[in-house]
Tab-separated table of C-alpha atoms in Angstrom:
chain	number	residue	atom	x	y	z
A	11	MET	CA	-89.638	219.517	12.050
A	12	SER	CA	-85.999	219.077	12.998
A	13	GLU	CA	-83.748	216.448	11.493
A	14	SER	CA	-83.560	214.575	14.790
A	15	GLU	CA	-87.337	214.494	15.027
A	16	THR	CA	-87.550	213.205	11.465
A	17	LEU	CA	-85.103	210.392	12.174
A	18	THR	CA	-86.314	209.367	15.600
A	19	GLY	CA	-89.995	210.212	15.611
A	20	PRO	CA	-91.355	207.104	13.818
A	21	VAL	CA	-89.201	204.617	15.749
A	22	PRO	CA	-91.399	204.126	18.833
A	23	VAL	CA	-94.379	203.501	16.534
A	24	SER	CA	-92.767	201.354	13.849
A	25	VAL	CA	-90.858	198.930	16.072
A	26	PRO	CA	-93.956	197.628	17.878
A	27	LEU	CA	-95.780	197.457	14.576
A	28	VAL	CA	-93.024	195.390	13.000
A	29	GLY	CA	-92.979	193.058	16.009
A	30	ALA	CA	-96.753	192.743	15.969
A	31	ASN	CA	-96.733	191.979	12.253
A	32	ARG	CA	-94.221	189.207	12.768
A	33	VAL	CA	-96.241	187.721	15.605
A	34	TRP	CA	-99.424	187.884	13.533
A	35	ALA	CA	-97.649	186.284	10.560
A	36	ALA	CA	-96.459	183.460	12.824
A	37	VAL	CA	-99.987	182.996	14.176
A	38	ARG	CA	-101.410	182.878	10.654
A	39	ARG	CA	-98.901	180.181	9.695
A	40	ALA	CA	-99.743	178.202	12.830
A	41	ILE	CA	-103.460	178.133	11.981
A	42	SER	CA	-103.147	177.983	8.207
A	43	PHE	CA	-104.889	175.400	6.034
A	44	PRO	CA	-101.720	173.288	5.540
A	45	VAL	CA	-101.413	173.034	9.336
A	46	LEU	CA	-105.077	172.037	9.575
A	47	MET	CA	-104.448	169.283	7.012
A	48	GLY	CA	-101.472	168.058	9.054
A	49	VAL	CA	-103.595	167.894	12.222
A	50	LEU	CA	-106.326	165.970	10.397
A	51	LEU	CA	-103.698	163.607	9.007
A	52	VAL	CA	-102.376	162.985	12.524
A	53	GLY	CA	-105.908	162.157	13.642
A	54	VAL	CA	-106.263	159.607	10.836
A	55	ALA	CA	-102.907	158.033	11.712
A	56	LEU	CA	-103.698	157.786	15.436
A	57	ILE	CA	-107.079	156.199	14.787
A	58	GLY	CA	-105.467	153.630	12.478
A	59	ALA	CA	-102.792	152.799	15.053
A	60	GLN	CA	-105.260	152.460	17.934
A	61	ASP	CA	-105.215	148.648	17.841
A	62	ARG	CA	-101.413	148.428	17.719
A	63	LEU	CA	-100.702	149.543	21.282
A	64	ILE	CA	-98.419	146.774	22.587
A	65	ASP	CA	-96.394	144.272	20.562
A	66	PRO	CA	-95.221	140.897	21.985
A	67	ASP	CA	-91.618	142.076	21.661
A	68	THR	CA	-92.295	145.372	23.446
A	69	TRP	CA	-92.017	143.671	26.820
A	70	TRP	CA	-88.522	142.226	26.487
A	71	HIS	CA	-87.307	145.377	24.735
A	72	VAL	CA	-88.398	147.370	27.793
A	73	THR	CA	-86.733	144.878	30.155
A	74	ALA	CA	-83.451	144.971	28.225
A	75	GLY	CA	-83.514	148.771	28.183
A	76	GLU	CA	-84.201	148.873	31.921
A	77	GLN	CA	-81.281	146.511	32.534
A	78	ILE	CA	-78.963	148.811	30.579
A	79	LEU	CA	-80.175	151.864	32.493
A	80	ARG	CA	-79.841	150.096	35.839
A	81	THR	CA	-76.454	148.420	35.346
A	82	HIS	CA	-74.829	150.838	32.855
A	83	THR	CA	-73.620	147.800	30.921
A	84	TRP	CA	-74.624	146.236	27.628
A	85	PRO	CA	-75.652	142.570	27.631
A	86	THR	CA	-73.401	140.083	25.879
A	87	SER	CA	-75.139	136.811	26.810
A	88	ASP	CA	-78.636	135.584	27.532
A	89	THR	CA	-79.889	135.772	31.125
A	90	TYR	CA	-83.649	135.592	30.545
A	91	SER	CA	-84.154	131.977	29.432
A	92	PHE	CA	-83.251	128.580	30.857
A	93	THR	CA	-82.954	127.003	27.407
A	94	ALA	CA	-80.292	129.316	25.949
A	95	ARG	CA	-78.921	130.765	29.177
A	96	GLY	CA	-75.321	131.907	28.774
A	97	ALA	CA	-75.444	131.812	24.964
A	98	ALA	CA	-73.966	134.805	23.162
A	99	TRP	CA	-76.553	137.541	22.685
A	100	ILE	CA	-76.235	141.295	22.306
A	101	ALA	CA	-78.866	144.013	22.430
A	102	TYR	CA	-78.728	145.019	18.763
A	103	GLU	CA	-81.371	147.720	19.323
A	104	TRP	CA	-80.128	148.825	22.740
A	105	LEU	CA	-80.745	152.566	22.299
A	106	GLY	CA	-84.295	152.007	21.091
A	107	GLU	CA	-84.804	149.754	24.110
A	108	VAL	CA	-83.516	152.488	26.398
A	109	PHE	CA	-86.065	154.892	24.889
A	110	LEU	CA	-88.835	152.391	25.637
A	111	ALA	CA	-87.557	151.854	29.172
A	112	LEU	CA	-87.481	155.607	29.808
A	113	ALA	CA	-91.075	155.886	28.571
A	114	THR	CA	-92.044	153.097	30.958
A	115	ARG	CA	-90.254	154.788	33.840
A	116	ALA	CA	-92.104	157.994	33.067
A	117	GLY	CA	-95.605	156.535	32.971
A	118	GLY	CA	-95.789	152.760	32.995
A	119	LEU	CA	-98.190	151.357	30.392
A	120	MET	CA	-99.575	154.829	29.760
A	121	GLY	CA	-96.049	156.092	29.159
A	122	LEU	CA	-95.512	153.396	26.532
A	123	VAL	CA	-98.798	154.234	24.823
A	124	MET	CA	-97.970	157.956	24.762
A	125	PHE	CA	-94.544	157.152	23.308
A	126	GLN	CA	-96.159	155.073	20.571
A	127	LYS	CA	-98.583	157.887	19.779
A	128	ALA	CA	-95.704	160.365	19.612
A	129	LEU	CA	-93.928	158.113	17.092
A	130	VAL	CA	-97.104	157.773	14.998
A	131	ILE	CA	-97.517	161.562	14.980
A	132	LEU	CA	-93.893	162.035	13.928
A	133	VAL	CA	-94.171	159.509	11.114
A	134	ALA	CA	-97.411	161.071	9.811
A	135	LEU	CA	-96.070	164.646	9.869
A	136	LEU	CA	-92.710	163.731	8.355
A	137	LEU	CA	-94.437	161.735	5.608
A	138	TYR	CA	-96.649	164.759	4.904
A	139	TYR	CA	-93.658	167.098	4.757
A	140	TYR	CA	-91.614	164.724	2.581
A	141	ALA	CA	-94.487	164.385	0.098
A	142	TYR	CA	-94.830	168.180	0.097
A	143	LEU	CA	-91.119	168.668	-0.646
A	144	ARG	CA	-91.319	166.272	-3.579
A	145	SER	CA	-94.595	167.595	-5.023
A	146	GLY	CA	-94.569	171.281	-4.058
A	147	SER	CA	-98.249	171.049	-3.072
A	148	ALA	CA	-99.357	170.784	0.546
A	149	LYS	CA	-102.872	169.753	-0.484
A	150	ALA	CA	-101.655	166.987	-2.786
A	151	ALA	CA	-99.196	165.815	-0.122
A	152	CYS	CA	-101.943	165.547	2.483
A	153	ILE	CA	-104.248	163.643	0.121
A	154	ALA	CA	-101.462	161.217	-0.800
A	155	ALA	CA	-100.442	160.636	2.817
A	156	THR	CA	-104.066	160.084	3.844
A	157	ILE	CA	-104.552	157.486	1.113
A	158	VAL	CA	-101.430	155.468	1.951
A	159	LEU	CA	-101.605	155.661	5.751
A	160	PRO	CA	-104.194	152.830	6.053
A	161	ILE	CA	-101.343	150.511	5.042
A	162	ALA	CA	-99.093	151.856	7.785
A	163	PRO	CA	-100.733	150.587	11.021
A	164	VAL	CA	-99.290	147.110	10.491
A	165	ALA	CA	-95.890	148.776	11.072
A	166	PHE	CA	-96.938	151.053	13.952
A	167	THR	CA	-95.804	148.544	16.563
A	168	LEU	CA	-94.230	149.748	19.782
A	169	ARG	CA	-90.730	148.589	18.936
A	170	PRO	CA	-87.462	150.266	17.918
A	171	GLN	CA	-88.272	149.680	14.234
A	172	THR	CA	-90.891	152.460	14.366
A	173	ILE	CA	-88.147	154.862	15.476
A	174	GLY	CA	-86.182	153.624	12.478
A	175	TYR	CA	-88.970	154.788	10.143
A	176	VAL	CA	-88.707	158.263	11.648
A	177	PHE	CA	-84.983	158.235	10.846
A	178	LEU	CA	-85.630	156.999	7.297
A	179	LEU	CA	-88.031	159.871	6.652
A	180	LEU	CA	-85.509	162.355	8.068
A	181	THR	CA	-82.872	160.916	5.730
A	182	LEU	CA	-85.141	161.235	2.680
A	183	ILE	CA	-86.069	164.797	3.638
A	184	CYS	CA	-82.379	165.691	3.919
A	185	LEU	CA	-81.650	164.138	0.528
A	186	GLU	CA	-84.534	165.980	-1.107
A	187	ARG	CA	-83.444	169.278	0.447
A	188	PHE	CA	-79.936	168.553	-0.800
A	189	ARG	CA	-81.245	167.916	-4.303
A	190	GLN	CA	-83.013	171.277	-4.144
A	191	GLY	CA	-79.734	173.079	-3.393
A	192	HIS	CA	-79.471	173.054	0.411
A	193	THR	CA	-76.133	171.247	0.483
A	194	ARG	CA	-75.287	171.786	4.162
A	195	VAL	CA	-78.190	169.608	5.272
A	196	LEU	CA	-76.169	166.484	4.455
A	197	TRP	CA	-73.923	167.002	7.481
A	198	PHE	CA	-76.912	166.114	9.637
A	199	LEU	CA	-76.859	162.536	8.341
A	200	PRO	CA	-73.643	161.034	9.875
A	201	PRO	CA	-74.698	161.944	13.463
A	202	LEU	CA	-78.173	160.637	12.665
A	203	PHE	CA	-76.676	157.307	11.580
A	204	VAL	CA	-74.758	157.018	14.853
A	205	VAL	CA	-78.076	157.136	16.699
A	206	TRP	CA	-79.873	155.045	14.072
A	207	ALA	CA	-77.323	152.209	14.077
A	208	ASN	CA	-77.722	151.834	17.840
A	209	THR	CA	-81.516	152.010	17.625
A	210	HIS	CA	-82.563	149.620	14.864
A	211	GLY	CA	-81.224	147.679	11.876
A	212	SER	CA	-83.377	149.648	9.434
A	213	PHE	CA	-80.334	151.877	8.929
A	214	VAL	CA	-79.657	149.663	5.881
A	215	PHE	CA	-82.568	151.386	4.130
A	216	GLY	CA	-80.969	154.729	4.880
A	217	LEU	CA	-77.720	153.607	3.313
A	218	PHE	CA	-79.710	152.304	0.351
A	219	VAL	CA	-81.377	155.645	-0.406
A	220	ILE	CA	-78.178	157.672	0.051
A	221	GLY	CA	-76.305	155.325	-2.273
A	222	LEU	CA	-79.193	155.439	-4.734
A	223	TYR	CA	-79.170	159.239	-4.874
A	224	TRP	CA	-75.414	159.166	-5.498
A	225	VAL	CA	-75.537	156.482	-8.227
A	226	THR	CA	-78.444	158.091	-10.079
A	227	GLY	CA	-76.682	161.439	-9.826
A	228	LEU	CA	-73.813	160.111	-11.924
A	229	VAL	CA	-75.785	159.934	-15.166
A	230	ASN	CA	-77.961	162.207	-17.259
A	231	PHE	CA	-80.536	160.750	-19.669
A	232	ARG	CA	-84.205	160.537	-20.599
A	233	THR	CA	-85.695	157.274	-21.846
A	234	GLY	CA	-89.440	157.391	-22.321
A	235	GLY	CA	-90.825	158.528	-18.982
A	236	LEU	CA	-87.657	157.709	-17.041
A	237	ILE	CA	-85.395	160.651	-16.247
A	238	ALA	CA	-81.940	160.808	-14.675
A	239	GLU	CA	-80.437	164.169	-13.742
A	240	GLN	CA	-76.691	164.330	-13.231
A	241	LEU	CA	-75.548	166.151	-10.112
A	242	PRO	CA	-72.728	168.718	-10.308
A	243	GLN	CA	-69.361	167.221	-9.455
A	244	LYS	CA	-69.108	169.084	-6.139
A	245	GLN	CA	-72.455	167.680	-4.996
A	246	ARG	CA	-71.520	164.160	-6.127
A	247	VAL	CA	-68.343	164.321	-4.062
A	248	GLN	CA	-70.219	165.670	-1.063
A	249	LEU	CA	-72.853	162.959	-1.319
A	250	LEU	CA	-70.226	160.223	-1.616
A	251	LEU	CA	-68.348	161.614	1.382
A	252	THR	CA	-71.577	161.665	3.373
A	253	PHE	CA	-72.260	158.043	2.448
A	254	LEU	CA	-68.773	157.004	3.619
A	255	LEU	CA	-69.165	158.937	6.879
A	256	CYS	CA	-72.513	157.231	7.470
A	257	LEU	CA	-70.815	153.865	6.961
A	258	LEU	CA	-68.189	154.788	9.534
A	259	ALA	CA	-70.940	155.935	11.890
A	260	LEU	CA	-72.198	152.343	12.046
A	261	LEU	CA	-69.071	151.406	14.005
A	262	VAL	CA	-69.771	153.890	16.812
A	263	THR	CA	-71.522	151.331	18.996
A	264	PRO	CA	-70.721	149.491	22.242
A	265	TYR	CA	-70.537	146.279	20.201
A	266	GLY	CA	-68.185	147.428	17.450
A	267	SER	CA	-69.158	146.111	14.008
A	268	GLN	CA	-71.584	143.440	15.287
A	269	ILE	CA	-74.592	145.755	15.105
A	270	ALA	CA	-73.776	146.723	11.512
A	271	ALA	CA	-73.622	143.046	10.537
A	272	ASN	CA	-76.899	142.045	12.191
A	273	PRO	CA	-79.336	142.952	9.335
A	274	PHE	CA	-77.297	140.875	6.894
A	275	GLU	CA	-77.097	137.943	9.319
A	276	MET	CA	-80.872	138.037	9.708
A	277	ALA	CA	-81.375	137.991	5.949
A	278	THR	CA	-78.988	135.093	5.342
A	279	ALA	CA	-78.596	133.016	8.507
A	280	GLN	CA	-82.052	132.840	10.124
A	281	PRO	CA	-84.263	130.785	7.765
A	282	LEU	CA	-86.569	129.440	10.526
A	283	ASN	CA	-87.182	132.924	11.872
A	284	ILE	CA	-88.046	134.270	8.421
A	285	ALA	CA	-90.196	131.252	7.538
A	286	ASN	CA	-92.274	131.020	10.723
A	287	ILE	CA	-92.719	134.489	12.236
A	288	GLN	CA	-95.899	136.147	10.961
A	289	GLU	CA	-94.474	139.580	10.189
A	290	TRP	CA	-91.861	138.034	7.907
A	291	GLN	CA	-94.466	136.256	5.781
A	292	PRO	CA	-95.121	137.425	2.192
A	293	LEU	CA	-98.113	139.611	1.498
A	294	SER	CA	-101.312	137.684	0.739
A	295	LEU	CA	-103.714	139.289	-1.710
A	296	GLY	CA	-106.550	137.587	0.160
A	297	THR	CA	-106.087	139.829	3.202
A	298	PRO	CA	-107.513	143.386	3.480
A	299	LEU	CA	-103.949	144.722	3.346
A	300	GLY	CA	-103.240	142.711	0.199
A	301	LYS	CA	-106.427	143.908	-1.474
A	302	TYR	CA	-105.608	147.527	-0.622
A	303	PHE	CA	-102.134	147.038	-2.088
A	304	LEU	CA	-103.640	145.544	-5.252
A	305	VAL	CA	-105.835	148.637	-5.657
A	306	PHE	CA	-102.697	150.781	-5.586
A	307	ALA	CA	-100.949	148.575	-8.143
A	308	ILE	CA	-103.905	148.701	-10.535
A	309	GLY	CA	-104.390	152.429	-9.970
A	310	LEU	CA	-100.746	153.233	-10.711
A	311	PHE	CA	-100.858	151.100	-13.848
A	312	LEU	CA	-103.980	152.887	-15.137
A	313	MET	CA	-102.541	156.311	-14.350
A	314	GLN	CA	-99.325	155.409	-16.122
A	315	VAL	CA	-101.247	154.312	-19.229
A	316	THR	CA	-103.595	157.302	-19.334
A	317	LEU	CA	-101.342	160.098	-18.075
A	318	GLN	CA	-97.976	158.903	-19.449
A	319	LEU	CA	-96.245	159.765	-16.190
A	320	SER	CA	-92.560	160.570	-15.886
A	321	TYR	CA	-90.362	159.377	-13.031
A	322	LYS	CA	-86.943	160.325	-11.788
A	323	LEU	CA	-84.633	157.326	-11.806
A	324	GLU	CA	-84.204	157.332	-8.023
A	325	GLU	CA	-87.938	157.519	-7.276
A	326	MET	CA	-88.687	154.672	-9.689
A	327	ALA	CA	-85.978	152.554	-8.059
A	328	MET	CA	-87.381	153.308	-4.596
A	329	LEU	CA	-90.925	152.536	-5.694
A	330	LEU	CA	-89.947	149.177	-7.198
A	331	PHE	CA	-87.939	148.319	-4.089
A	332	GLY	CA	-90.889	149.288	-1.883
A	333	VAL	CA	-93.196	147.023	-3.886
A	334	TYR	CA	-90.749	144.139	-3.586
A	335	ALA	CA	-90.146	144.700	0.138
A	336	MET	CA	-93.850	144.723	0.980
A	337	CYS	CA	-94.679	141.718	-1.192
A	338	ALA	CA	-91.777	139.710	0.258
A	339	HIS	CA	-92.433	140.594	3.923
A	340	MET	CA	-95.485	142.276	5.436
A	341	ARG	CA	-93.110	143.768	8.005
A	342	PHE	CA	-91.928	146.265	5.377
A	343	ALA	CA	-95.320	147.775	4.543
A	344	MET	CA	-94.087	151.117	5.857
A	345	ILE	CA	-91.214	151.132	3.352
A	346	PHE	CA	-93.772	150.922	0.547
A	347	VAL	CA	-95.834	153.702	2.156
A	348	ILE	CA	-92.841	156.033	2.481
A	349	PHE	CA	-91.656	155.507	-1.088
A	350	LEU	CA	-95.148	155.701	-2.628
A	351	ALA	CA	-96.557	158.804	-0.906
A	352	PRO	CA	-94.419	161.435	-2.719
A	353	ILE	CA	-95.133	159.826	-6.103
A	354	LEU	CA	-98.888	160.004	-5.482
A	355	ALA	CA	-98.513	163.580	-4.277
A	356	GLY	CA	-96.764	164.504	-7.509
A	357	ILE	CA	-99.590	162.952	-9.528
A	358	PHE	CA	-102.351	164.651	-7.509
A	359	SER	CA	-100.608	168.023	-7.749
A	360	ARG	CA	-101.666	168.104	-11.422
A	361	TRP	CA	-105.295	168.570	-10.421
A	362	VAL	CA	-105.231	170.054	-6.919
A	363	PRO	CA	-105.128	173.886	-6.915
A	364	PRO	CA	-102.188	175.380	-5.014
A	365	TYR	CA	-102.633	176.776	-1.531
A	366	ASP	CA	-103.560	180.466	-1.585
A	367	PRO	CA	-103.012	182.234	1.781
A	368	ALA	CA	-105.261	185.088	0.634
A	369	LYS	CA	-108.253	182.724	0.566
A	370	ASP	CA	-107.457	181.003	3.852
A	371	ARG	CA	-110.057	181.076	6.641
A	372	PHE	CA	-107.893	181.255	9.726
A	373	LEU	CA	-110.654	181.339	12.340
A	374	LEU	CA	-112.311	178.269	10.842
A	375	ASN	CA	-108.940	176.527	10.699
A	376	PHE	CA	-108.332	177.345	14.352
A	377	ALA	CA	-111.746	176.019	15.360
A	378	LEU	CA	-111.235	172.766	13.474
A	379	VAL	CA	-107.703	172.266	14.825
A	380	ALA	CA	-108.963	172.859	18.363
A	381	LEU	CA	-111.824	170.408	17.790
A	382	VAL	CA	-109.517	167.668	16.501
A	383	VAL	CA	-107.014	168.160	19.329
A	384	PHE	CA	-109.830	168.137	21.889
A	385	ALA	CA	-111.248	164.914	20.418
A	386	LEU	CA	-107.852	163.203	20.442
A	387	VAL	CA	-107.297	164.166	24.087
A	388	LYS	CA	-110.862	163.422	25.160
A	389	PHE	CA	-111.013	159.975	23.590
A	390	ARG	CA	-107.488	158.818	24.355
A	391	PRO	CA	-107.448	155.376	25.971
A	392	SER	CA	-107.622	155.338	29.752
A	393	LYS	CA	-105.298	153.277	31.923
A	394	HIS	CA	-108.113	150.790	32.518
A	395	GLU	CA	-108.752	150.425	28.774
A	396	ILE	CA	-105.055	149.822	28.117
A	397	GLU	CA	-104.903	147.200	30.840
A	398	THR	CA	-107.978	145.530	29.332
A	399	VAL	CA	-106.296	145.411	25.915
A	400	VAL	CA	-103.170	143.888	27.461
A	401	ALA	CA	-105.216	141.304	29.395
A	402	ALA	CA	-106.948	140.252	26.163
A	403	ASP	CA	-103.632	139.262	24.523
A	404	TYR	CA	-101.288	138.376	27.383
A	405	PRO	CA	-101.598	136.012	30.371
A	406	VAL	CA	-102.106	138.743	32.957
A	407	HIS	CA	-104.254	136.637	35.286
A	408	ALA	CA	-102.089	133.561	34.825
A	409	VAL	CA	-99.030	135.577	35.846
A	410	GLU	CA	-100.836	136.669	39.015
A	411	TYR	CA	-101.522	133.007	39.727
A	412	LEU	CA	-97.833	132.191	39.169
A	413	ARG	CA	-96.818	134.874	41.644
A	414	GLN	CA	-98.974	133.227	44.288
A	415	HIS	CA	-98.250	129.637	43.218
A	416	PRO	CA	-94.671	129.424	41.880
A	417	GLN	CA	-94.234	126.472	39.534
A	418	PRO	CA	-91.341	124.024	39.364
A	419	THR	CA	-88.307	125.210	37.433
A	420	GLY	CA	-88.616	124.654	33.689
A	421	MET	CA	-91.851	126.054	32.276
A	422	PHE	CA	-92.725	125.851	28.601
A	423	ASN	CA	-94.427	129.006	27.307
A	424	GLU	CA	-95.939	130.480	24.153
A	425	TYR	CA	-93.491	132.294	21.869
A	426	GLY	CA	-95.551	135.494	21.956
A	427	TRP	CA	-95.791	135.441	25.759
A	428	GLY	CA	-92.103	135.053	26.548
A	429	GLY	CA	-91.425	138.782	26.533
A	430	TYR	CA	-94.363	139.463	28.851
A	431	LEU	CA	-93.175	136.773	31.280
A	432	ILE	CA	-89.686	138.304	31.252
A	433	SER	CA	-91.072	141.751	32.028
A	434	GLN	CA	-93.278	140.496	34.858
A	435	LEU	CA	-91.375	137.629	36.493
A	436	ALA	CA	-87.650	137.974	35.701
A	437	PRO	CA	-85.126	137.250	37.071
A	438	GLU	CA	-86.776	134.623	39.304
A	439	HIS	CA	-88.664	133.089	36.384
A	440	GLN	CA	-86.746	132.151	33.255
A	441	VAL	CA	-88.581	131.493	30.000
A	442	PHE	CA	-88.402	128.694	27.462
A	443	ILE	CA	-88.526	131.124	24.536
A	444	ASP	CA	-89.356	134.745	23.729
A	445	GLY	CA	-89.265	137.112	20.755
A	446	ARG	CA	-85.472	137.040	20.327
A	447	ALA	CA	-85.801	134.541	17.501
A	448	ASP	CA	-82.162	134.890	16.409
A	449	LEU	CA	-80.900	133.682	19.795
A	450	TYR	CA	-83.159	130.633	19.808
A	451	GLU	CA	-82.513	129.732	16.183
A	452	TYR	CA	-78.743	129.840	16.638
A	453	SER	CA	-79.085	127.785	19.853
A	454	GLY	CA	-81.261	125.143	18.184
A	455	ILE	CA	-84.209	125.907	20.478
A	456	PHE	CA	-86.549	127.339	17.845
A	457	PRO	CA	-87.193	124.083	15.890
A	458	ASP	CA	-87.849	122.250	19.158
A	459	TYR	CA	-90.328	124.941	20.152
A	460	MET	CA	-92.148	124.486	16.840
A	461	THR	CA	-92.339	120.735	17.440
A	462	ILE	CA	-93.836	121.189	20.897
A	463	ALA	CA	-96.210	124.054	20.044
A	464	ALA	CA	-97.645	122.149	17.083
A	465	ALA	CA	-98.111	119.016	19.249
A	466	GLN	CA	-96.217	116.922	16.733
A	467	THR	CA	-95.609	113.204	17.244
A	468	ASP	CA	-92.506	113.590	19.395
A	469	ALA	CA	-93.673	116.705	21.286
A	470	LEU	CA	-93.810	114.882	24.634
A	471	ARG	CA	-90.336	113.456	24.088
A	472	VAL	CA	-88.959	116.947	23.437
A	473	LEU	CA	-90.671	118.200	26.603
A	474	ASP	CA	-88.909	115.408	28.476
A	475	ARG	CA	-85.580	116.298	26.916
A	476	TYR	CA	-85.844	119.864	28.251
A	477	ASN	CA	-87.069	118.554	31.613
A	478	ILE	CA	-90.216	120.675	31.322
A	479	GLN	CA	-92.215	120.571	34.546
A	480	SER	CA	-95.067	122.911	33.573
A	481	CYS	CA	-96.600	124.567	30.521
A	482	LEU	CA	-98.268	127.964	30.163
A	483	ILE	CA	-100.106	128.007	26.828
A	484	ARG	CA	-103.161	129.400	25.082
A	485	ARG	CA	-106.387	127.456	25.326
A	486	SER	CA	-106.325	127.250	21.513
A	487	ASN	CA	-102.816	125.770	21.398
A	488	PRO	CA	-102.782	122.202	19.960
A	489	LEU	CA	-100.501	121.239	22.828
A	490	MET	CA	-103.399	121.666	25.260
A	491	GLN	CA	-105.362	118.835	23.671
A	492	LEU	CA	-102.293	116.622	23.791
A	493	LEU	CA	-101.597	117.309	27.480
A	494	VAL	CA	-105.248	116.754	28.439
A	495	VAL	CA	-105.070	113.138	27.279
A	496	SER	CA	-101.459	112.498	28.318
A	497	PRO	CA	-100.814	110.637	31.603
A	498	GLY	CA	-98.536	112.484	33.983
A	499	TRP	CA	-99.926	115.975	33.212
A	500	GLN	CA	-102.565	117.846	35.199
A	501	GLN	CA	-104.282	121.163	34.485
A	502	THR	CA	-103.871	123.434	37.518
A	503	TYR	CA	-105.053	126.776	36.159
A	504	SER	CA	-107.427	127.970	33.449
A	505	ASP	CA	-109.018	131.225	32.302
A	506	ASP	CA	-110.529	132.446	29.032
A	507	LEU	CA	-107.074	132.921	27.493
A	508	ALA	CA	-104.491	130.700	29.185
A	509	VAL	CA	-104.065	127.326	30.852
A	510	ILE	CA	-101.296	125.920	33.028
A	511	PHE	CA	-100.386	122.247	33.075
A	512	VAL	CA	-98.056	120.719	35.671
A	513	ARG	CA	-96.244	117.397	35.362
A	514	THR	CA	-97.385	114.874	37.930
A	515	GLY	CA	-95.655	111.722	36.634
A	516	SER	CA	-91.963	110.991	36.880
A	517	GLY	CA	-91.233	110.339	33.199
A	518	GLY	CA	-87.833	110.145	31.651
A	519	HIS	CA	-85.970	113.414	31.295
A	520	GLY	CA	-82.930	114.380	29.341
A	521	GLN	CA	-80.974	117.539	28.890
A	522	ALA	CA	-81.704	120.252	26.363
A	523	GLY	CA	-79.314	120.829	23.556
């Protein structure tokens, strides 16, 4: 055989073989057991989030996003209410609202539901991957994520904050990759914070974890089961620089520094909002969520006593913060979930055998993945089912009545229905109140709403002061019983959910404010 034959003969055979081997290796990874676990985890997350399709604030978020898309301007004052009309208001979450508006443009209610499901899938998969990075065990990561996900549905609302949880997980994954030696991954964070700051105020949690990794990387000690590992000087400098760039990224908004200040204003200057809105209430151990949380607390305590666990300083700080955040406000249940999952994965990795590709059953994996995907597609909610869910919580039929029988200017409405009324009847119909609690607290409207909605002693006087001519409220609202027995008010519409009262007497009226 000649030299040329020796050199060139195998090439036509080996090149296709190499390509085929790579394709087969990619196929094996795509139908491996870790992928199967991820698909099953997604199924669990979607089932848990099934009852969280539409949030009361979803509606006005969509309307604000649509206004930005249509006008190519960012709002600076209120145009949706008659009580606070003209008051200073900015769309703090404008980019998240644009995402919601685009989903609505693409598919209406179904588009919103698909967007929510996409966010749930992203959160579940990123949580799984983050727990895997921290524990080194895909099996343990999946078990941990599956156990904590039942807490998460309370946070799977269709609002910009869910996008913020995706960004938080991406930040934690970048930090963990950085800690493992992949230093270039940090340069992904400043651009991420530009998007995050314009999407939702949860960017403060991102700053918290970056700063925490930097502070804990300054020291090196071991006290009992608490460990701190000092980062090399070059990595400390890089992490600090990244933190400063992320701070600067918060200013890249159409509103300057106002968006960056909003989370701190909410924490310090909106006491009525924090005290009266359900999601801001502290966790009650009498609820199913509280009992589930208590099981985790007891379980971690017992494992600590029996196993004498060790914790890195940053993961202990995040865990304690997650516990505090969830106990203080149910809204932050997802923060607890995100910080707890990798710790549980690390504990479970002690007992769960590592994944062995040689023992994997790829055909069985493929069949199970296909079955789960088929079930998720087959049993996805139909348009009619989504509309039924919406009609059960929002005054759909009452709004149809209002379209056919417009009411006098000045209608009082439920807090949770304001966003829906904005989405369906604006700009012709202006609301008394909606989910933008900051606007109404700063304008002094929120305490008056509470007085009216609770049918307190001077509720009728406050209605007069705002020159309210009609009321759209739930049948269960205490105000209904008051209006039924009050002269000058007549019920003109009623269904299983909502009632409309119209003023028939003259009464004395003042101005709001």
